[in-house]
mmCIF file of C-alpha atoms and ligand atoms in Angstrom:
data_model
loop_
_atom_site.group_PDB
_atom_site.id
_atom_site.type_symbol
_atom_site.label_atom_id
_atom_site.label_comp_id
_atom_site.label_asym_id
_atom_site.label_seq_id
_atom_site.Cartn_x
_atom_site.Cartn_y
_atom_site.Cartn_z
ATOM 1 C CA MET A 691 -68.933 56.480 80.051
ATOM 2 C CA SER A 692 -69.019 60.313 78.356
ATOM 3 C CA CYS A 693 -72.272 60.924 80.316
ATOM 4 C CA VAL A 694 -70.524 60.431 83.706
ATOM 5 C CA LEU A 695 -67.372 62.421 82.786
ATOM 6 C CA LEU A 696 -69.793 65.530 81.661
ATOM 7 C CA VAL A 697 -70.956 65.360 85.482
ATOM 8 C CA GLY A 698 -67.446 65.329 86.352
ATOM 9 C CA ALA A 699 -66.749 68.663 84.262
ATOM 10 C CA ALA A 700 -69.662 70.327 85.168
ATOM 11 C CA LEU A 701 -69.195 69.964 88.897
ATOM 12 C CA LEU A 702 -65.560 71.690 88.270
ATOM 13 C CA MET A 703 -67.195 74.472 86.373
ATOM 14 C CA PRO A 704 -68.306 77.149 89.641
ATOM 15 C CA THR A 705 -63.900 77.801 89.706
ATOM 16 C CA THR A 706 -64.757 80.010 86.599
ATOM 17 C CA GLN A 707 -66.938 82.709 88.579
ATOM 18 C CA GLU A 708 -63.590 83.433 90.376
ATOM 19 C CA PHE A 709 -62.159 85.413 87.124
ATOM 20 C CA GLU A 710 -65.094 88.146 87.847
ATOM 21 C CA VAL A 711 -63.149 89.388 90.552
ATOM 22 C CA LYS A 712 -60.648 90.931 88.028
ATOM 23 C CA ARG A 713 -63.022 93.396 86.183
ATOM 24 C CA ILE A 714 -63.724 95.446 89.586
ATOM 25 C CA PRO A 715 -61.969 98.711 89.560
ATOM 26 C CA VAL A 716 -59.416 98.493 92.506
ATOM 27 C CA ALA A 717 -60.866 102.052 93.529
ATOM 28 C CA LEU A 718 -63.714 100.326 94.918
ATOM 29 C CA ASP A 719 -64.033 99.025 98.907
ATOM 30 C CA LEU A 720 -63.698 95.491 97.810
ATOM 31 C CA GLU A 721 -64.167 94.211 101.257
ATOM 32 C CA LYS A 722 -67.570 95.450 101.563
ATOM 33 C CA LEU A 723 -68.474 94.449 97.921
ATOM 34 C CA LEU A 724 -67.408 91.013 98.407
ATOM 35 C CA PRO A 725 -67.170 90.030 102.389
ATOM 36 C CA ASN A 726 -66.009 86.479 101.587
ATOM 37 C CA LEU A 727 -62.979 87.575 99.460
ATOM 38 C CA SER A 728 -60.169 88.419 101.502
ATOM 39 C CA GLN A 729 -57.436 90.790 100.349
ATOM 40 C CA LEU A 730 -54.962 87.977 99.669
ATOM 41 C CA ASP A 731 -56.999 85.937 97.249
ATOM 42 C CA PHE A 732 -57.449 88.970 95.350
ATOM 43 C CA ILE A 733 -53.272 89.916 94.952
ATOM 44 C CA GLU A 734 -53.118 86.214 93.928
ATOM 45 C CA GLU A 735 -55.596 86.494 91.415
ATOM 46 C CA VAL A 736 -54.158 89.658 90.054
ATOM 47 C CA GLU A 737 -50.786 87.887 89.823
ATOM 48 C CA THR A 738 -51.913 85.370 87.726
ATOM 49 C CA THR A 739 -52.818 87.877 84.792
ATOM 50 C CA ARG A 740 -49.041 89.150 84.774
ATOM 51 C CA ALA A 741 -47.616 87.074 81.730
ATOM 52 C CA PRO A 742 -44.619 84.542 82.654
ATOM 53 C CA ILE A 743 -41.159 85.831 81.661
ATOM 54 C CA PHE A 744 -40.329 82.237 80.656
ATOM 55 C CA SER A 745 -42.219 78.955 79.977
ATOM 56 C CA ARG A 746 -40.934 76.030 78.656
ATOM 57 C CA GLU A 747 -41.881 72.426 78.282
ATOM 58 C CA ILE A 748 -39.004 70.247 79.924
ATOM 59 C CA ALA A 749 -37.049 68.582 77.010
ATOM 60 C CA PRO A 750 -34.714 65.847 77.787
ATOM 61 C CA GLY A 751 -31.222 67.281 78.590
ATOM 62 C CA ASP A 752 -32.823 70.282 80.566
ATOM 63 C CA THR A 753 -31.058 70.892 83.824
ATOM 64 C CA LEU A 754 -32.682 73.379 86.934
ATOM 65 C CA GLY A 755 -29.166 75.731 86.017
ATOM 66 C CA SER A 756 -30.044 75.742 82.435
ATOM 67 C CA LEU A 757 -33.667 76.674 83.071
ATOM 68 C CA PHE A 758 -33.039 79.423 85.601
ATOM 69 C CA SER A 759 -30.466 81.160 83.477
ATOM 70 C CA LYS A 760 -33.036 81.193 80.419
ATOM 71 C CA ALA A 761 -35.559 82.665 82.818
ATOM 72 C CA GLY A 762 -32.842 85.590 83.379
ATOM 73 C CA ILE A 763 -32.992 84.369 87.465
ATOM 74 C CA ASP A 764 -29.763 84.534 89.150
ATOM 75 C CA HIS A 765 -27.880 81.180 91.091
ATOM 76 C CA GLN A 766 -28.437 82.796 94.323
ATOM 77 C CA THR A 767 -32.096 82.992 93.759
ATOM 78 C CA MET A 768 -32.202 79.501 92.614
ATOM 79 C CA TYR A 769 -30.421 78.215 95.824
ATOM 80 C CA LYS A 770 -33.981 80.026 97.810
ATOM 81 C CA VAL A 771 -36.088 78.071 95.508
ATOM 82 C CA LEU A 772 -33.892 74.484 96.342
ATOM 83 C CA GLU A 773 -34.383 75.541 99.994
ATOM 84 C CA ALA A 774 -37.869 75.666 99.808
ATOM 85 C CA ASP A 775 -38.377 72.625 97.917
ATOM 86 C CA LEU A 776 -36.702 70.833 100.425
ATOM 87 C CA GLU A 777 -40.418 70.025 101.699
ATOM 88 C CA VAL A 778 -41.712 68.921 98.478
ATOM 89 C CA LEU A 779 -38.217 68.038 96.299
ATOM 90 C CA ALA A 780 -40.616 68.693 93.396
ATOM 91 C CA LEU A 781 -37.902 70.025 91.033
ATOM 92 C CA ASP A 782 -35.816 67.304 90.883
ATOM 93 C CA THR A 783 -38.798 65.197 89.535
ATOM 94 C CA LEU A 784 -39.628 67.232 86.592
ATOM 95 C CA MET A 785 -39.483 64.928 83.666
ATOM 96 C CA PRO A 786 -39.855 65.887 79.654
ATOM 97 C CA GLY A 787 -43.513 66.604 78.813
ATOM 98 C CA ASN A 788 -44.075 69.075 82.176
ATOM 99 C CA ARG A 789 -43.677 72.523 82.382
ATOM 100 C CA ILE A 790 -42.118 75.272 83.991
ATOM 101 C CA GLN A 791 -43.213 78.927 84.730
ATOM 102 C CA PHE A 792 -41.462 82.121 85.743
ATOM 103 C CA TRP A 793 -42.916 85.414 86.804
ATOM 104 C CA ASP A 794 -41.161 88.550 87.879
ATOM 105 C CA ASN A 795 -42.164 91.589 89.956
ATOM 106 C CA ASP A 796 -41.875 95.253 89.252
ATOM 107 C CA ALA A 797 -38.346 95.122 90.729
ATOM 108 C CA GLY A 798 -37.472 92.327 88.491
ATOM 109 C CA GLU A 799 -36.998 89.912 90.730
ATOM 110 C CA LEU A 800 -38.623 86.296 90.722
ATOM 111 C CA GLN A 801 -41.882 86.532 92.272
ATOM 112 C CA LYS A 802 -43.366 83.155 91.217
ATOM 113 C CA LEU A 803 -42.603 79.929 89.980
ATOM 114 C CA GLU A 804 -45.054 76.913 88.968
ATOM 115 C CA LEU A 805 -43.850 73.276 88.223
ATOM 116 C CA TYR A 806 -46.583 71.748 86.155
ATOM 117 C CA PHE A 807 -46.806 67.971 86.237
ATOM 118 C CA ASN A 808 -50.316 67.143 84.988
ATOM 119 C CA ALA A 809 -53.680 68.700 85.617
ATOM 120 C CA ALA A 810 -54.074 66.766 89.015
ATOM 121 C CA ARG A 811 -50.457 68.239 90.551
ATOM 122 C CA GLN A 812 -49.002 71.776 90.358
ATOM 123 C CA VAL A 813 -46.072 72.903 92.685
ATOM 124 C CA VAL A 814 -45.976 76.756 93.263
ATOM 125 C CA PHE A 815 -43.142 79.032 95.043
ATOM 126 C CA SER A 816 -44.023 82.512 95.947
ATOM 127 C CA ARG A 817 -41.618 84.993 97.361
ATOM 128 C CA LEU A 818 -42.024 86.356 100.461
ATOM 129 C CA ASP A 819 -41.320 89.564 101.755
ATOM 130 C CA ASP A 820 -37.583 88.490 103.006
ATOM 131 C CA GLY A 821 -36.388 87.073 99.731
ATOM 132 C CA SER A 822 -36.786 83.853 100.632
ATOM 133 C CA PHE A 823 -39.480 81.426 99.197
ATOM 134 C CA GLU A 824 -42.972 79.333 100.208
ATOM 135 C CA VAL A 825 -43.764 76.263 98.778
ATOM 136 C CA LYS A 826 -47.158 75.052 97.758
ATOM 137 C CA ASP A 827 -48.185 71.440 96.688
ATOM 138 C CA ILE A 828 -51.296 71.537 94.930
ATOM 139 C CA ILE A 829 -52.899 68.207 94.583
ATOM 140 C CA THR A 830 -56.482 67.679 92.951
ATOM 141 C CA GLU A 831 -58.411 65.091 93.408
ATOM 142 C CA GLY A 832 -60.665 65.228 90.253
ATOM 143 C CA VAL A 833 -62.834 62.311 89.487
ATOM 144 C CA TRP A 834 -61.801 58.390 89.836
ATOM 145 C CA GLN A 835 -64.007 56.086 87.448
ATOM 146 C CA ASN A 836 -63.415 52.577 87.401
ATOM 147 C CA ARG A 837 -62.396 51.013 83.880
ATOM 148 C CA ILE A 838 -63.240 46.779 84.109
ATOM 149 C CA ILE A 839 -61.098 44.861 81.683
ATOM 150 C CA GLY A 840 -61.648 41.313 80.876
ATOM 151 C CA GLY A 841 -59.485 38.732 78.459
ATOM 152 C CA GLU A 842 -58.697 35.325 77.801
ATOM 153 C CA ILE A 843 -55.096 33.904 77.657
ATOM 154 C CA ASN A 844 -53.404 33.813 74.405
ATOM 155 C CA GLY A 845 -49.615 33.663 74.431
ATOM 156 C CA SER A 846 -48.034 35.454 77.478
ATOM 157 C CA PHE A 847 -49.902 37.149 80.378
ATOM 158 C CA TYR A 848 -48.135 40.068 78.938
ATOM 159 C CA LEU A 849 -49.344 39.911 75.540
ATOM 160 C CA SER A 850 -52.736 38.769 76.371
ATOM 161 C CA ALA A 851 -53.170 41.495 78.697
ATOM 162 C CA GLU A 852 -51.858 43.997 76.386
ATOM 163 C CA LYS A 853 -54.424 43.221 73.753
ATOM 164 C CA ALA A 854 -56.917 43.285 76.443
ATOM 165 C CA GLY A 855 -55.918 46.995 76.684
ATOM 166 C CA LEU A 856 -53.851 47.298 79.841
ATOM 167 C CA ASN A 857 -50.515 49.250 79.121
ATOM 168 C CA ALA A 858 -47.018 48.034 80.236
ATOM 169 C CA ASN A 859 -47.293 49.789 83.391
ATOM 170 C CA GLU A 860 -50.293 48.296 84.511
ATOM 171 C CA ILE A 861 -49.168 44.734 83.991
ATOM 172 C CA GLN A 862 -45.877 45.460 85.398
ATOM 173 C CA ARG A 863 -47.822 46.106 88.773
ATOM 174 C CA ILE A 864 -50.204 42.887 88.332
ATOM 175 C CA ASN A 865 -47.113 40.751 87.775
ATOM 176 C CA ASN A 866 -45.629 42.336 91.189
ATOM 177 C CA LEU A 867 -49.378 41.715 92.874
ATOM 178 C CA LEU A 868 -49.467 38.181 92.439
ATOM 179 C CA LYS A 869 -45.844 36.946 91.466
ATOM 180 C CA THR A 870 -45.110 35.383 94.844
ATOM 181 C CA LYS A 871 -48.545 33.443 94.608
ATOM 182 C CA PHE A 872 -48.711 32.889 91.052
ATOM 183 C CA ASN A 873 -46.473 31.528 88.250
ATOM 184 C CA PHE A 874 -47.804 33.532 85.494
ATOM 185 C CA ALA A 875 -45.114 31.662 82.941
ATOM 186 C CA ARG A 876 -46.141 27.895 84.260
ATOM 187 C CA GLU A 877 -49.385 28.243 85.723
ATOM 188 C CA LEU A 878 -51.196 29.597 82.399
ATOM 189 C CA ARG A 879 -52.678 28.284 79.677
ATOM 190 C CA ALA A 880 -54.533 29.241 76.191
ATOM 191 C CA GLY A 881 -58.155 29.764 77.504
ATOM 192 C CA ASP A 882 -57.554 30.487 80.911
ATOM 193 C CA THR A 883 -59.399 33.884 81.795
ATOM 194 C CA PHE A 884 -58.550 37.237 83.816
ATOM 195 C CA GLN A 885 -60.405 40.101 84.989
ATOM 196 C CA VAL A 886 -58.980 43.583 86.201
ATOM 197 C CA LEU A 887 -60.859 46.373 87.733
ATOM 198 C CA MET A 888 -58.910 49.535 87.193
ATOM 199 C CA ASN A 889 -59.399 53.120 88.721
ATOM 200 C CA ASP A 890 -58.687 55.872 86.471
ATOM 201 C CA GLN A 891 -58.218 59.798 87.566
ATOM 202 C CA PHE A 892 -59.781 62.360 85.232
ATOM 203 C CA ILE A 893 -59.742 66.201 85.950
ATOM 204 C CA GLU A 894 -62.239 68.086 83.940
ATOM 205 C CA GLY A 895 -63.253 65.040 81.662
ATOM 206 C CA VAL A 896 -59.158 64.796 80.996
ATOM 207 C CA PRO A 897 -57.692 61.797 81.987
ATOM 208 C CA THR A 898 -54.290 62.262 84.244
ATOM 209 C CA GLY A 899 -52.700 58.919 83.873
ATOM 210 C CA ASN A 900 -53.098 58.401 87.368
ATOM 211 C CA THR A 901 -54.447 54.698 87.540
ATOM 212 C CA GLU A 902 -54.374 52.268 89.892
ATOM 213 C CA VAL A 903 -55.479 48.205 90.256
ATOM 214 C CA GLN A 904 -57.922 47.910 92.558
ATOM 215 C CA GLY A 905 -58.795 44.191 91.815
ATOM 216 C CA VAL A 906 -57.610 41.473 89.762
ATOM 217 C CA THR A 907 -58.501 37.516 89.251
ATOM 218 C CA ILE A 908 -57.096 34.954 87.226
ATOM 219 C CA ASN A 909 -59.002 31.637 86.153
ATOM 220 C CA ALA A 910 -56.292 29.619 85.416
ATOM 221 C CA TYR A 911 -57.027 25.842 84.641
ATOM 222 C CA SER A 912 -55.466 24.537 87.799
ATOM 223 C CA ARG A 913 -56.957 27.266 90.456
ATOM 224 C CA ASN A 914 -58.215 31.206 90.602
ATOM 225 C CA VAL A 915 -55.966 33.498 92.093
ATOM 226 C CA SER A 916 -57.033 37.250 92.959
ATOM 227 C CA ALA A 917 -55.670 40.357 94.679
ATOM 228 C CA PHE A 918 -57.917 43.152 95.875
ATOM 229 C CA GLN A 919 -56.377 46.441 97.263
ATOM 230 C CA HIS A 920 -58.630 47.163 100.669
ATOM 231 C CA SER A 921 -59.136 50.823 101.942
ATOM 232 C CA ASP A 922 -55.906 50.748 103.697
ATOM 233 C CA GLY A 923 -54.148 50.852 100.340
ATOM 234 C CA ASN A 924 -52.366 47.165 100.758
ATOM 235 C CA PHE A 925 -53.097 43.973 98.810
ATOM 236 C CA TYR A 926 -54.819 41.165 100.234
ATOM 237 C CA ASP A 927 -56.018 37.519 98.506
ATOM 238 C CA GLU A 928 -60.028 37.083 98.737
ATOM 239 C CA ASN A 929 -59.134 35.490 102.442
ATOM 240 C CA GLY A 930 -57.649 38.874 103.493
ATOM 241 C CA GLU A 931 -54.416 37.436 103.412
ATOM 242 C CA SER A 932 -51.493 39.953 102.475
ATOM 243 C CA LEU A 933 -49.821 39.474 99.355
ATOM 244 C CA ALA A 934 -46.963 41.385 100.500
ATOM 245 C CA PRO A 935 -44.387 40.689 103.354
ATOM 246 C CA ALA A 936 -45.985 43.337 105.781
ATOM 247 C CA PHE A 937 -44.655 47.177 106.251
ATOM 248 C CA GLN A 938 -42.179 48.003 108.888
ATOM 249 C CA ARG A 939 -42.834 51.204 110.582
ATOM 250 C CA ILE A 940 -39.315 52.343 110.686
ATOM 251 C CA PRO A 941 -36.606 51.722 108.193
ATOM 252 C CA LEU A 942 -33.883 50.966 110.517
ATOM 253 C CA LYS A 943 -32.933 47.468 111.970
ATOM 254 C CA ARG A 944 -32.855 48.722 115.509
ATOM 255 C CA LYS A 945 -34.066 51.817 117.783
ATOM 256 C CA TYR A 946 -32.732 54.824 117.595
ATOM 257 C CA ARG A 947 -33.910 57.981 119.584
ATOM 258 C CA LEU A 948 -36.605 60.068 117.793
ATOM 259 C CA SER A 949 -35.058 63.494 117.591
ATOM 260 C CA SER A 950 -37.882 65.282 115.813
ATOM 261 C CA HIS A 951 -41.349 64.734 115.438
ATOM 262 C CA PHE A 952 -43.372 65.116 111.983
ATOM 263 C CA ASN A 953 -44.983 68.484 112.077
ATOM 264 C CA PRO A 954 -46.847 69.996 109.538
ATOM 265 C CA LYS A 955 -47.243 73.149 111.568
ATOM 266 C CA ARG A 956 -43.359 73.632 112.698
ATOM 267 C CA LYS A 957 -42.189 77.423 112.791
ATOM 268 C CA HIS A 958 -38.959 78.512 111.823
ATOM 269 C CA PRO A 959 -37.193 79.344 115.694
ATOM 270 C CA ILE A 960 -35.886 82.734 114.023
ATOM 271 C CA THR A 961 -38.540 83.959 111.435
ATOM 272 C CA GLY A 962 -41.717 82.485 113.105
ATOM 273 C CA ARG A 963 -42.653 81.144 109.834
ATOM 274 C CA VAL A 964 -44.589 78.103 109.334
ATOM 275 C CA ARG A 965 -41.792 75.409 108.159
ATOM 276 C CA PRO A 966 -43.401 72.200 108.197
ATOM 277 C CA HIS A 967 -41.398 69.383 109.217
ATOM 278 C CA ASN A 968 -42.690 66.395 107.014
ATOM 279 C CA GLY A 969 -40.314 63.814 108.085
ATOM 280 C CA THR A 970 -39.564 62.177 111.482
ATOM 281 C CA ASP A 971 -36.058 62.575 112.451
ATOM 282 C CA PHE A 972 -33.970 59.556 114.471
ATOM 283 C CA ALA A 973 -30.613 60.281 115.910
ATOM 284 C CA THR A 974 -28.220 57.563 113.821
ATOM 285 C CA PRO A 975 -24.960 58.030 114.162
ATOM 286 C CA ILE A 976 -22.966 58.167 110.363
ATOM 287 C CA GLY A 977 -22.936 54.638 108.646
ATOM 288 C CA THR A 978 -26.153 53.186 110.382
ATOM 289 C CA PRO A 979 -27.514 51.005 107.425
ATOM 290 C CA VAL A 980 -31.101 52.197 106.472
ATOM 291 C CA VAL A 981 -33.594 49.411 105.116
ATOM 292 C CA ALA A 982 -36.651 49.514 102.891
ATOM 293 C CA PRO A 983 -39.774 49.371 105.099
ATOM 294 C CA GLY A 984 -41.881 47.291 102.347
ATOM 295 C CA ASP A 985 -41.093 45.979 98.732
ATOM 296 C CA GLY A 986 -40.788 48.961 96.227
ATOM 297 C CA VAL A 987 -38.690 50.274 93.273
ATOM 298 C CA VAL A 988 -36.458 52.778 93.695
ATOM 299 C CA THR A 989 -37.566 55.935 91.985
ATOM 300 C CA MET A 990 -34.850 58.581 93.095
ATOM 301 C CA VAL A 991 -31.265 58.594 94.399
ATOM 302 C CA LYS A 992 -29.925 61.914 93.957
ATOM 303 C CA ASN A 993 -27.857 64.702 95.712
ATOM 304 C CA HIS A 994 -29.446 67.930 96.488
ATOM 305 C CA ALA A 995 -28.127 71.371 98.060
ATOM 306 C CA PHE A 996 -30.093 70.559 101.179
ATOM 307 C CA ALA A 997 -31.729 67.642 101.616
ATOM 308 C CA GLY A 998 -28.313 65.875 100.551
ATOM 309 C CA LYS A 999 -28.133 62.589 99.439
ATOM 310 C CA TYR A 1000 -31.672 61.415 99.441
ATOM 311 C CA VAL A 1001 -33.648 58.140 98.044
ATOM 312 C CA VAL A 1002 -37.002 57.791 97.542
ATOM 313 C CA ILE A 1003 -39.163 54.544 97.062
ATOM 314 C CA GLU A 1004 -42.520 53.841 95.647
ATOM 315 C CA HIS A 1005 -44.252 50.952 97.079
ATOM 316 C CA ASP A 1006 -47.441 49.402 95.331
ATOM 317 C CA ASN A 1007 -49.593 50.643 98.190
ATOM 318 C CA LYS A 1008 -49.801 54.260 97.229
ATOM 319 C CA VAL A 1009 -47.233 54.795 99.336
ATOM 320 C CA ARG A 1010 -44.096 56.973 99.189
ATOM 321 C CA THR A 1011 -40.852 56.972 101.381
ATOM 322 C CA ARG A 1012 -37.665 59.182 101.482
ATOM 323 C CA TYR A 1013 -34.852 59.248 103.210
ATOM 324 C CA LEU A 1014 -32.560 62.089 103.318
ATOM 325 C CA HIS A 1015 -29.105 63.611 104.379
ATOM 326 C CA LEU A 1016 -27.776 59.982 103.889
ATOM 327 C CA SER A 1017 -23.848 59.480 103.520
ATOM 328 C CA GLN A 1018 -23.930 56.456 101.113
ATOM 329 C CA PHE A 1019 -26.132 54.875 98.409
ATOM 330 C CA ARG A 1020 -26.882 50.955 98.249
ATOM 331 C CA VAL A 1021 -29.355 51.134 95.576
ATOM 332 C CA ARG A 1022 -29.793 52.655 91.971
ATOM 333 C CA LYS A 1023 -32.376 54.334 90.686
ATOM 334 C CA GLY A 1024 -35.133 52.223 89.211
ATOM 335 C CA GLN A 1025 -34.065 49.083 91.046
ATOM 336 C CA ARG A 1026 -36.816 46.761 92.596
ATOM 337 C CA VAL A 1027 -36.048 46.564 96.598
ATOM 338 C CA LYS A 1028 -37.376 44.090 98.818
ATOM 339 C CA ARG A 1029 -38.489 44.638 102.490
ATOM 340 C CA GLY A 1030 -35.789 44.796 104.605
ATOM 341 C CA GLN A 1031 -33.011 45.105 102.065
ATOM 342 C CA VAL A 1032 -30.414 47.926 103.074
ATOM 343 C CA ILE A 1033 -30.795 50.823 100.781
ATOM 344 C CA ALA A 1034 -28.343 53.706 102.193
ATOM 345 C CA LEU A 1035 -26.208 54.575 104.966
ATOM 346 C CA THR A 1036 -27.200 57.345 107.267
ATOM 347 C CA GLY A 1037 -25.293 60.536 107.293
ATOM 348 C CA ASN A 1038 -25.269 64.554 107.735
ATOM 349 C CA THR A 1039 -25.030 65.775 104.314
ATOM 350 C CA GLY A 1040 -26.955 68.360 103.124
ATOM 351 C CA ALA A 1041 -28.474 71.386 105.154
ATOM 352 C CA SER A 1042 -28.598 69.077 108.377
ATOM 353 C CA THR A 1043 -27.419 70.549 112.035
ATOM 354 C CA GLY A 1044 -26.024 66.924 112.943
ATOM 355 C CA PRO A 1045 -25.969 63.037 111.932
ATOM 356 C CA HIS A 1046 -29.549 61.925 111.490
ATOM 357 C CA LEU A 1047 -32.282 59.997 109.319
ATOM 358 C CA HIS A 1048 -34.733 62.212 107.934
ATOM 359 C CA TYR A 1049 -37.848 59.573 106.901
ATOM 360 C CA GLU A 1050 -40.767 60.607 105.260
ATOM 361 C CA PHE A 1051 -43.808 58.780 104.639
ATOM 362 C CA HIS A 1052 -46.380 59.740 101.934
ATOM 363 C CA VAL A 1053 -49.738 58.052 101.142
ATOM 364 C CA ASN A 1054 -51.289 59.298 98.075
ATOM 365 C CA GLY A 1055 -48.882 61.995 97.337
ATOM 366 C CA ARG A 1056 -48.963 63.873 101.063
ATOM 367 C CA PRO A 1057 -46.948 63.373 103.790
ATOM 368 C CA ILE A 1058 -48.391 61.856 106.446
ATOM 369 C CA ASP A 1059 -46.717 60.658 110.204
ATOM 370 C CA PRO A 1060 -45.243 57.118 109.984
ATOM 371 C CA MET A 1061 -45.573 56.787 113.745
ATOM 372 C CA LYS A 1062 -49.087 57.337 113.733
ATOM 373 C CA ALA A 1063 -50.135 56.023 109.973
ATOM 374 C CA ASN A 1064 -52.305 52.682 109.739
ATOM 375 C CA ILE A 1065 -49.823 50.761 108.383
ATOM 376 C CA ALA A 1066 -50.631 47.166 107.856
ATOM 377 C CA GLU A 1067 -48.190 45.316 110.108
ATOM 378 C CA ALA A 1068 -49.779 42.161 110.265
ATOM 379 C CA LYS A 1069 -50.022 39.255 107.393
ATOM 380 C CA VAL A 1070 -53.430 38.776 107.677
ATOM 381 C CA LEU A 1071 -56.527 41.155 108.421
ATOM 382 C CA PRO A 1072 -57.895 41.241 111.742
ATOM 383 C CA LYS A 1073 -61.328 40.139 111.893
ATOM 384 C CA LYS A 1074 -63.245 43.367 111.830
ATOM 385 C CA GLN A 1075 -61.183 44.635 109.091
ATOM 386 C CA LEU A 1076 -62.084 41.280 107.228
ATOM 387 C CA GLN A 1077 -65.366 41.977 107.209
ATOM 388 C CA GLU A 1078 -65.240 45.272 105.415
ATOM 389 C CA PHE A 1079 -62.720 43.830 103.030
ATOM 390 C CA GLN A 1080 -64.745 41.191 102.077
ATOM 391 C CA GLN A 1081 -67.670 43.493 101.521
ATOM 392 C CA ILE A 1082 -65.410 45.575 98.901
ATOM 393 C CA VAL A 1083 -64.099 42.003 97.062
ATOM 394 C CA SER A 1084 -67.687 41.100 96.541
ATOM 395 C CA SER A 1085 -68.897 44.367 95.189
ATOM 396 C CA ARG A 1086 -65.846 44.701 93.040
ATOM 397 C CA LYS A 1087 -66.302 41.044 91.771
ATOM 398 C CA MET A 1088 -69.411 42.139 90.706
ATOM 399 C CA MET A 1089 -68.196 45.166 88.569
ATOM 400 C CA MET A 1090 -65.430 42.619 87.045
ATOM 401 C CA SER A 1091 -68.105 40.276 86.005
ATOM 402 C CA PHE A 1092 -69.238 42.389 83.614
ATOM 403 C CA GLY A 1093 -65.596 43.403 81.987
HETATM 404 ZN ZN1 ZN B 1033 -36.230 66.031 109.243
#
């Protein structure tokens, strides 16, 4: 295992070459010396050499207001940052252990703000000429490695899986995957076995904490059950039958006019600057019920200066959905929801130009167009996909047999 990690780290080494740039005297004609280096890259590189004016590891009880005031940044600037954050909604997700860093410019204004979530993700806000901010969500894929876990039932599934090396979160995910097909409390006996194939993310050899379940088999005394993740992110049993109720494309009970499309290149009508529209807008009257498009866990229920009242749901298939400008919540943070369950009522809160639902669909942390996304709307995989899936299953089962 350690050999593979070293290879991963070596592949990432070339990034250090960029540091050489800083040693070149500014008076030289950089463009001629380094034809591939654009002026912008150079400026960004120089900025990072400036020490942050304030850097802090988030602790319980920290609020955005307190962090900005400790950094000496005024309220008005904080609102400009919040406005830019409407695209990503990253500030609300800061957790104890994450890091926030502020940089100023020669005029003493906030120039850059970085949120460090883990080695795989940072969000950076940079000041523009007009005093507004642009946001970059920096996601590093790193190297994913399989981990095979095998164990025998002795006591509950939870205790047995924990003993085999799975953590509480991973056991919960397995439980959620199989609970409609298998009764963990009644169908397991001492001596039954299980195999799990996990996939863990590493950046420069360090685990980021991002993991996913790729396959589970349980060999119970009465029967075997299994779940495998397909390339579409969803889970199916060995026969290609979906384990969760199919996802629905639109989180509404009936059709409403689509008033604004997903558009990553949308330009602001006045400034002409690119302000991506990461969602799809539906012209819904205030009070229209919003339903969960699939099973999941509510990870955010919040009021934001620009997003208004909003809800975030994490689904099992690497999908996250977001609902903005709501008028009323029907769920709590941490609550598990089922497909079709009413989670909120639409509204016109925050920076909104009229009653509507702004709906976002993210896969692996990146917003995509829900109207075009490959959403598994069927209960069973169609023939063509089934062939591909069965190949995935047989190779994963072979790996798991080594566990
Ligand atoms: Zn929108």
